[in-house]
Amino acid sequence: MAITMRYLSSENKLTSANCLEDIPKTAQFIWCDFNQPTEAENTFLKTRFNFNKLEIDDTVNGTPRAKYKAYDTYQYIVVHDVKTEDFNAKALNIFIKDRLLITYHHQPFDILKKIETTIKTQMTNNILPTHIFILVLDCLVDGYFDFVYAIEDKVYEFEDSENTKGSMKFEMDNVFKIRSELIKLKRVIYPMTELVNQLKESHQLFLDDKSQLYLQHIDDHMIKQQNILKICQEMTNEIKDNLTSYASYKMNRIMQVLTLVSVVFLPLTLITGIYGMNFINMPELKWRYGYYFVLALMFCISIGCVIYFKKEKWF
């Protein structure tokens, strides 16, 4: 789509440039943003900068996992954001080389516009590419809270609602939908937590205490997010178990009623079966009150069964 080039001039002003050659050597740092790049722009990335070919292939052709790799002359980091529509990950590839920062992404990243505004309004002196990266990381992690809190609200609303009002299939579908979103969020947040821990242990990218404190702040946020997701997962497991138990209970009650009805009608069926054979030598067939006697007998048997079941507390 486009390559956006910016640099911080010696006058501490963030300025745009059309190409690298237009950027003065006195620039404090250079930021090249590859936003949904074309094949020609991919070729520019491959040929203009001396980066590892395998890392370039991962960057251009797929969605690499969140990771950090330190080379002799540059640093390569992949961070993930969450897609709003399906909770899947989208990758932001970052290269840091001296005073050069390169961001590469196949999908739009609105946080980069926010970072640009922050640089213009709040950061004007001694800005390094690592400062920009840690701002990107902080914005990404803070953005996870929107998804985590949304999941938490869904879980609590579902728990507080009268779930038995809806059909069991509808309720179970909602539970599995929430669990699916939880799994997708964990697939983004947990690898990012490992990345932050790796950055904290590394002493090549962040050397000053301020950056280390910033990383600890980000790590604290991610721990909070993981705890919320863990609680939500436990609650959805309990909700699923409750719904399953309730469904089993309802099925058992239905089977109990059907069994009792069958037991009541079993002797009645036996009587009607016997007297439905119409043999000639059945003396009861010619009895004047036989029909009424059999009806009364069947009625008494039915009432007796119901009384017995009630006494035994079978229903």
CSV table of C-alpha atoms in Angstrom, one decimal:
chain,number,residue,atom,x,y,z
A,1,MET,CA,0.0,0.0,0.0
A,2,ALA,CA,2.7,2.5,1.0
A,3,ILE,CA,6.0,3.1,2.8
A,4,THR,CA,5.9,6.1,5.1
A,5,MET,CA,9.2,7.6,6.1
A,6,ARG,CA,9.7,9.9,9.0
A,7,TYR,CA,12.7,11.3,10.8
A,8,LEU,CA,13.3,13.5,13.8
A,9,SER,CA,15.2,16.5,12.6
A,10,SER,CA,18.0,18.3,14.4
A,11,GLU,CA,15.3,20.9,15.4
A,12,ASN,CA,13.4,18.1,17.2
A,13,LYS,CA,10.6,18.1,14.6
A,14,LEU,CA,9.1,14.9,13.3
A,15,THR,CA,9.3,15.3,9.5
A,16,SER,CA,8.1,13.1,6.5
A,17,ALA,CA,10.4,12.2,3.6
A,18,ASN,CA,9.8,10.6,0.2
A,19,CYS,CA,12.9,8.4,0.3
A,20,LEU,CA,15.9,7.6,2.5
A,21,GLU,CA,18.2,9.8,0.4
A,22,ASP,CA,16.1,12.9,1.4
A,23,ILE,CA,16.7,12.3,5.1
A,24,PRO,CA,19.6,14.4,6.4
A,25,LYS,CA,22.5,12.7,8.2
A,26,THR,CA,21.8,14.9,11.3
A,27,ALA,CA,18.4,13.2,11.8
A,28,GLN,CA,18.2,11.8,15.4
A,29,PHE,CA,16.3,8.7,14.2
A,30,ILE,CA,14.6,7.4,11.1
A,31,TRP,CA,11.3,5.5,11.0
A,32,CYS,CA,10.2,3.5,8.0
A,33,ASP,CA,6.7,2.1,8.2
A,34,PHE,CA,5.7,-0.6,5.6
A,35,ASN,CA,1.9,-0.6,5.7
A,36,GLN,CA,0.3,-3.4,3.6
A,37,PRO,CA,3.3,-3.3,1.2
A,38,THR,CA,3.3,-4.2,-2.5
A,39,GLU,CA,5.7,-6.6,-4.1
A,40,ALA,CA,7.9,-3.7,-5.2
A,41,GLU,CA,8.1,-2.5,-1.6
A,42,ASN,CA,8.9,-6.0,-0.4
A,43,THR,CA,11.8,-6.1,-2.9
A,44,PHE,CA,13.0,-2.7,-1.5
A,45,LEU,CA,13.0,-4.2,2.0
A,46,LYS,CA,14.9,-7.3,0.9
A,47,THR,CA,17.5,-5.4,-1.1
A,48,ARG,CA,18.0,-2.1,0.7
A,49,PHE,CA,18.7,-3.4,4.2
A,50,ASN,CA,21.1,-6.1,5.2
A,51,PHE,CA,18.7,-8.3,7.2
A,52,ASN,CA,18.6,-12.0,7.6
A,53,LYS,CA,16.9,-13.6,4.6
A,54,LEU,CA,14.9,-16.1,6.7
A,55,GLU,CA,13.5,-13.3,8.9
A,56,ILE,CA,12.6,-11.3,5.8
A,57,ASP,CA,10.8,-14.3,4.4
A,58,ASP,CA,8.8,-14.8,7.6
A,59,THR,CA,8.0,-11.1,7.7
A,60,VAL,CA,6.8,-10.9,4.1
A,61,ASN,CA,5.1,-14.3,3.7
A,62,GLY,CA,3.3,-15.0,6.9
A,63,THR,CA,2.3,-14.2,10.5
A,64,PRO,CA,5.4,-15.2,12.5
A,65,ARG,CA,5.0,-15.9,16.2
A,66,ALA,CA,5.9,-13.3,18.8
A,67,LYS,CA,9.6,-13.4,19.2
A,68,TYR,CA,12.8,-11.4,19.8
A,69,LYS,CA,16.2,-12.0,18.1
A,70,ALA,CA,19.4,-10.1,18.5
A,71,TYR,CA,21.9,-10.0,15.7
A,72,ASP,CA,25.3,-8.3,15.7
A,73,THR,CA,24.1,-5.2,13.8
A,74,TYR,CA,20.3,-5.1,14.4
A,75,GLN,CA,17.4,-6.4,16.5
A,76,TYR,CA,14.3,-8.2,15.2
A,77,ILE,CA,11.1,-8.3,17.1
A,78,VAL,CA,7.6,-9.6,16.3
A,79,VAL,CA,4.6,-8.4,18.4
A,80,HIS,CA,1.0,-9.3,18.0
A,81,ASP,CA,-2.2,-7.3,18.2
A,82,VAL,CA,-5.8,-8.8,18.3
A,83,LYS,CA,-8.2,-8.6,15.4
A,84,THR,CA,-11.5,-7.1,16.6
A,85,GLU,CA,-13.6,-9.3,14.3
A,86,ASP,CA,-12.3,-12.8,15.2
A,87,PHE,CA,-9.8,-12.4,18.1
A,88,ASN,CA,-7.0,-13.8,16.0
A,89,ALA,CA,-3.5,-12.4,16.0
A,90,LYS,CA,-2.1,-9.9,13.6
A,91,ALA,CA,1.7,-9.4,13.5
A,92,LEU,CA,3.8,-6.2,13.6
A,93,ASN,CA,7.3,-6.9,12.5
A,94,ILE,CA,10.0,-4.5,13.9
A,95,PHE,CA,13.6,-4.1,12.9
A,96,ILE,CA,15.9,-1.8,15.0
A,97,LYS,CA,19.3,-0.9,13.6
A,98,ASP,CA,21.3,1.9,15.2
A,99,ARG,CA,19.1,5.0,14.7
A,100,LEU,CA,16.8,3.2,12.1
A,101,LEU,CA,13.4,1.8,13.0
A,102,ILE,CA,11.4,-0.3,10.5
A,103,THR,CA,7.8,-1.4,11.1
A,104,TYR,CA,6.2,-3.9,8.7
A,105,HIS,CA,2.6,-5.1,8.8
A,106,HIS,CA,0.1,-6.7,6.4
A,107,GLN,CA,-2.9,-5.2,8.2
A,108,PRO,CA,-3.5,-1.7,9.5
A,109,PHE,CA,-2.2,-0.8,13.0
A,110,ASP,CA,-4.0,2.2,14.4
A,111,ILE,CA,-1.6,2.4,17.3
A,112,LEU,CA,1.2,3.6,15.0
A,113,LYS,CA,-0.8,6.8,14.4
A,114,LYS,CA,-1.1,7.2,18.2
A,115,ILE,CA,2.6,6.7,18.6
A,116,GLU,CA,3.3,9.4,15.9
A,117,THR,CA,1.0,11.8,17.8
A,118,THR,CA,2.8,11.0,21.1
A,119,ILE,CA,6.2,11.7,19.5
A,120,LYS,CA,5.1,15.0,18.2
A,121,THR,CA,3.4,16.2,21.4
A,122,GLN,CA,5.4,14.6,24.2
A,123,MET,CA,8.8,13.3,23.0
A,124,THR,CA,11.1,15.8,21.4
A,125,ASN,CA,14.6,15.1,22.8
A,126,ASN,CA,17.0,12.2,22.6
A,127,ILE,CA,14.5,9.8,21.0
A,128,LEU,CA,15.8,6.4,20.1
A,129,PRO,CA,14.1,3.6,18.1
A,130,THR,CA,14.0,1.6,21.3
A,131,HIS,CA,11.9,4.3,22.9
A,132,ILE,CA,9.4,4.1,20.0
A,133,PHE,CA,9.3,0.3,20.2
A,134,ILE,CA,8.6,0.3,24.0
A,135,LEU,CA,5.7,2.8,23.3
A,136,VAL,CA,4.3,0.4,20.7
A,137,LEU,CA,4.6,-2.5,23.1
A,138,ASP,CA,2.8,-0.6,25.8
A,139,CYS,CA,0.0,0.5,23.6
A,140,LEU,CA,-0.5,-3.1,22.3
A,141,VAL,CA,-0.6,-4.5,25.8
A,142,ASP,CA,-3.0,-1.8,27.0
A,143,GLY,CA,-5.2,-2.6,24.0
A,144,TYR,CA,-5.5,-6.2,25.2
A,145,PHE,CA,-7.5,-4.9,28.2
A,146,ASP,CA,-10.4,-4.0,25.9
A,147,PHE,CA,-10.8,-7.7,24.8
A,148,VAL,CA,-10.0,-9.1,28.2
A,149,TYR,CA,-12.6,-6.9,30.0
A,150,ALA,CA,-15.2,-7.7,27.2
A,151,ILE,CA,-14.7,-11.4,27.8
A,152,GLU,CA,-14.9,-10.9,31.6
A,153,ASP,CA,-18.2,-8.9,31.2
A,154,LYS,CA,-19.7,-11.7,29.0
A,155,VAL,CA,-18.8,-14.4,31.6
A,156,TYR,CA,-20.2,-12.5,34.5
A,157,GLU,CA,-23.4,-11.5,32.6
A,158,PHE,CA,-23.8,-15.1,31.6
A,159,GLU,CA,-23.3,-16.3,35.2
A,160,ASP,CA,-25.8,-13.8,36.6
A,161,SER,CA,-28.5,-14.4,34.0
A,162,GLU,CA,-31.2,-17.1,34.4
A,163,ASN,CA,-29.7,-19.5,32.0
A,164,THR,CA,-32.4,-22.1,32.2
A,165,LYS,CA,-34.8,-19.9,30.4
A,166,GLY,CA,-33.2,-20.5,27.1
A,167,SER,CA,-32.8,-23.8,25.3
A,168,MET,CA,-29.9,-25.9,26.4
A,169,LYS,CA,-28.4,-25.9,23.0
A,170,PHE,CA,-28.4,-22.0,22.9
A,171,GLU,CA,-26.8,-21.8,26.3
A,172,MET,CA,-24.1,-24.3,25.5
A,173,ASP,CA,-23.4,-22.6,22.2
A,174,ASN,CA,-22.8,-19.3,24.1
A,175,VAL,CA,-20.5,-21.0,26.5
A,176,PHE,CA,-18.4,-22.6,23.7
A,177,LYS,CA,-18.3,-19.3,21.9
A,178,ILE,CA,-16.9,-17.6,25.0
A,179,ARG,CA,-14.4,-20.4,25.5
A,180,SER,CA,-13.3,-20.1,21.9
A,181,GLU,CA,-12.6,-16.3,22.4
A,182,LEU,CA,-10.7,-17.1,25.5
A,183,ILE,CA,-8.5,-19.6,23.7
A,184,LYS,CA,-7.8,-17.1,20.9
A,185,LEU,CA,-6.9,-14.4,23.4
A,186,LYS,CA,-4.6,-16.7,25.3
A,187,ARG,CA,-2.8,-17.6,22.0
A,188,VAL,CA,-1.9,-13.9,21.7
A,189,ILE,CA,-1.3,-12.9,25.3
A,190,TYR,CA,0.8,-15.8,26.5
A,191,PRO,CA,3.4,-15.7,23.7
A,192,MET,CA,3.6,-11.9,24.2
A,193,THR,CA,4.2,-12.5,27.9
A,194,GLU,CA,7.1,-14.8,27.1
A,195,LEU,CA,8.4,-12.1,24.7
A,196,VAL,CA,8.3,-9.4,27.5
A,197,ASN,CA,10.1,-11.7,29.9
A,198,GLN,CA,12.8,-12.3,27.2
A,199,LEU,CA,13.2,-8.6,26.7
A,200,LYS,CA,13.6,-8.1,30.4
A,201,GLU,CA,16.3,-10.7,30.6
A,202,SER,CA,18.1,-9.4,27.5
A,203,HIS,CA,20.7,-6.6,28.0
A,204,GLN,CA,21.1,-5.7,24.3
A,205,LEU,CA,18.0,-3.8,23.5
A,206,PHE,CA,17.2,-1.9,26.7
A,207,LEU,CA,20.2,-0.7,28.7
A,208,ASP,CA,18.8,2.0,30.9
A,209,ASP,CA,16.9,1.6,34.2
A,210,LYS,CA,13.9,3.6,32.9
A,211,SER,CA,13.3,1.2,30.1
A,212,GLN,CA,13.5,-1.7,32.5
A,213,LEU,CA,11.0,-0.1,34.8
A,214,TYR,CA,8.7,0.5,31.8
A,215,LEU,CA,9.0,-3.2,30.8
A,216,GLN,CA,8.1,-4.2,34.4
A,217,HIS,CA,5.1,-2.0,34.1
A,218,ILE,CA,4.0,-3.8,30.9
A,219,ASP,CA,4.7,-7.2,32.5
A,220,ASP,CA,2.5,-6.3,35.4
A,221,HIS,CA,-0.4,-5.5,33.0
A,222,MET,CA,0.1,-8.8,31.2
A,223,ILE,CA,0.1,-10.7,34.5
A,224,LYS,CA,-3.2,-9.0,35.4
A,225,GLN,CA,-4.7,-10.0,32.0
A,226,GLN,CA,-3.6,-13.6,32.4
A,227,ASN,CA,-5.2,-13.8,35.8
A,228,ILE,CA,-8.5,-12.4,34.5
A,229,LEU,CA,-8.4,-14.9,31.6
A,230,LYS,CA,-7.6,-17.7,34.0
A,231,ILE,CA,-10.6,-16.8,36.3
A,232,CYS,CA,-12.9,-16.5,33.2
A,233,GLN,CA,-11.8,-19.9,32.0
A,234,GLU,CA,-12.5,-21.5,35.4
A,235,MET,CA,-15.9,-19.8,35.5
A,236,THR,CA,-16.8,-21.0,32.0
A,237,ASN,CA,-15.8,-24.5,33.0
A,238,GLU,CA,-18.1,-24.3,36.0
A,239,ILE,CA,-20.9,-22.9,33.9
A,240,LYS,CA,-20.5,-25.7,31.4
A,241,ASP,CA,-20.5,-28.3,34.1
A,242,ASN,CA,-23.6,-26.8,35.7
A,243,LEU,CA,-25.4,-26.8,32.3
A,244,THR,CA,-24.4,-30.4,31.7
A,245,SER,CA,-25.5,-31.4,35.2
A,246,TYR,CA,-28.8,-29.6,34.7
A,247,ALA,CA,-29.4,-31.2,31.3
A,248,SER,CA,-28.7,-34.6,32.9
A,249,TYR,CA,-31.1,-33.9,35.7
A,250,LYS,CA,-33.8,-32.9,33.3
A,251,MET,CA,-33.3,-36.0,31.2
A,252,ASN,CA,-33.4,-38.2,34.3
A,253,ARG,CA,-36.7,-36.6,35.4
A,254,ILE,CA,-38.2,-37.1,32.0
A,255,MET,CA,-37.0,-40.7,32.0
A,256,GLN,CA,-38.4,-41.2,35.5
A,257,VAL,CA,-41.9,-39.9,34.5
A,258,LEU,CA,-41.9,-42.0,31.3
A,259,THR,CA,-40.9,-45.1,33.3
A,260,LEU,CA,-43.6,-44.6,35.9
A,261,VAL,CA,-46.2,-44.1,33.2
A,262,SER,CA,-45.0,-47.3,31.5
A,263,VAL,CA,-45.2,-49.2,34.8
A,264,VAL,CA,-48.8,-48.0,35.4
A,265,PHE,CA,-49.9,-49.1,32.0
A,266,LEU,CA,-48.1,-52.4,31.9
A,267,PRO,CA,-50.6,-54.4,33.9
A,268,LEU,CA,-53.5,-52.6,32.1
A,269,THR,CA,-51.9,-53.7,28.8
A,270,LEU,CA,-51.6,-57.2,30.1
A,271,ILE,CA,-55.3,-57.4,31.0
A,272,THR,CA,-56.5,-55.9,27.7
A,273,GLY,CA,-54.1,-58.3,25.9
A,274,ILE,CA,-55.6,-61.3,27.6
A,275,TYR,CA,-59.2,-60.4,27.0
A,276,GLY,CA,-58.4,-59.3,23.5
A,277,MET,CA,-57.7,-62.8,22.4
A,278,ASN,CA,-61.5,-63.7,22.0
A,279,PHE,CA,-61.2,-67.4,22.6
A,280,ILE,CA,-64.6,-69.2,22.6
A,281,ASN,CA,-64.1,-71.0,26.0
A,282,MET,CA,-63.3,-67.8,27.9
A,283,PRO,CA,-66.1,-67.7,30.4
A,284,GLU,CA,-65.7,-64.0,31.2
A,285,LEU,CA,-66.6,-63.0,27.7
A,286,LYS,CA,-70.3,-64.0,28.3
A,287,TRP,CA,-70.5,-62.4,31.8
A,288,ARG,CA,-73.0,-59.6,31.8
A,289,TYR,CA,-70.9,-57.3,34.0
A,290,GLY,CA,-67.5,-58.4,32.9
A,291,TYR,CA,-66.7,-55.3,30.9
A,292,TYR,CA,-67.5,-53.0,33.8
A,293,PHE,CA,-65.6,-55.2,36.3
A,294,VAL,CA,-62.4,-55.2,34.1
A,295,LEU,CA,-62.7,-51.4,33.8
A,296,ALA,CA,-63.0,-51.0,37.6
A,297,LEU,CA,-60.1,-53.5,38.1
A,298,MET,CA,-57.9,-51.5,35.7
A,299,PHE,CA,-58.8,-48.2,37.4
A,300,CYS,CA,-58.0,-49.7,40.9
A,301,ILE,CA,-54.6,-51.0,39.6
A,302,SER,CA,-53.8,-47.6,38.2
A,303,ILE,CA,-54.7,-45.8,41.4
A,304,GLY,CA,-52.9,-48.3,43.5
A,305,CYS,CA,-49.7,-47.9,41.4
A,306,VAL,CA,-49.8,-44.1,41.8
A,307,ILE,CA,-50.4,-44.3,45.6
A,308,TYR,CA,-47.5,-46.8,45.9
A,309,PHE,CA,-45.1,-44.6,43.9
A,310,LYS,CA,-46.1,-41.6,45.9
A,311,LYS,CA,-45.6,-43.4,49.2
A,312,GLU,CA,-42.1,-44.5,48.0
A,313,LYS,CA,-41.4,-40.9,46.9
A,314,TRP,CA,-40.6,-41.9,43.4
A,315,PHE,CA,-42.1,-38.6,42.2
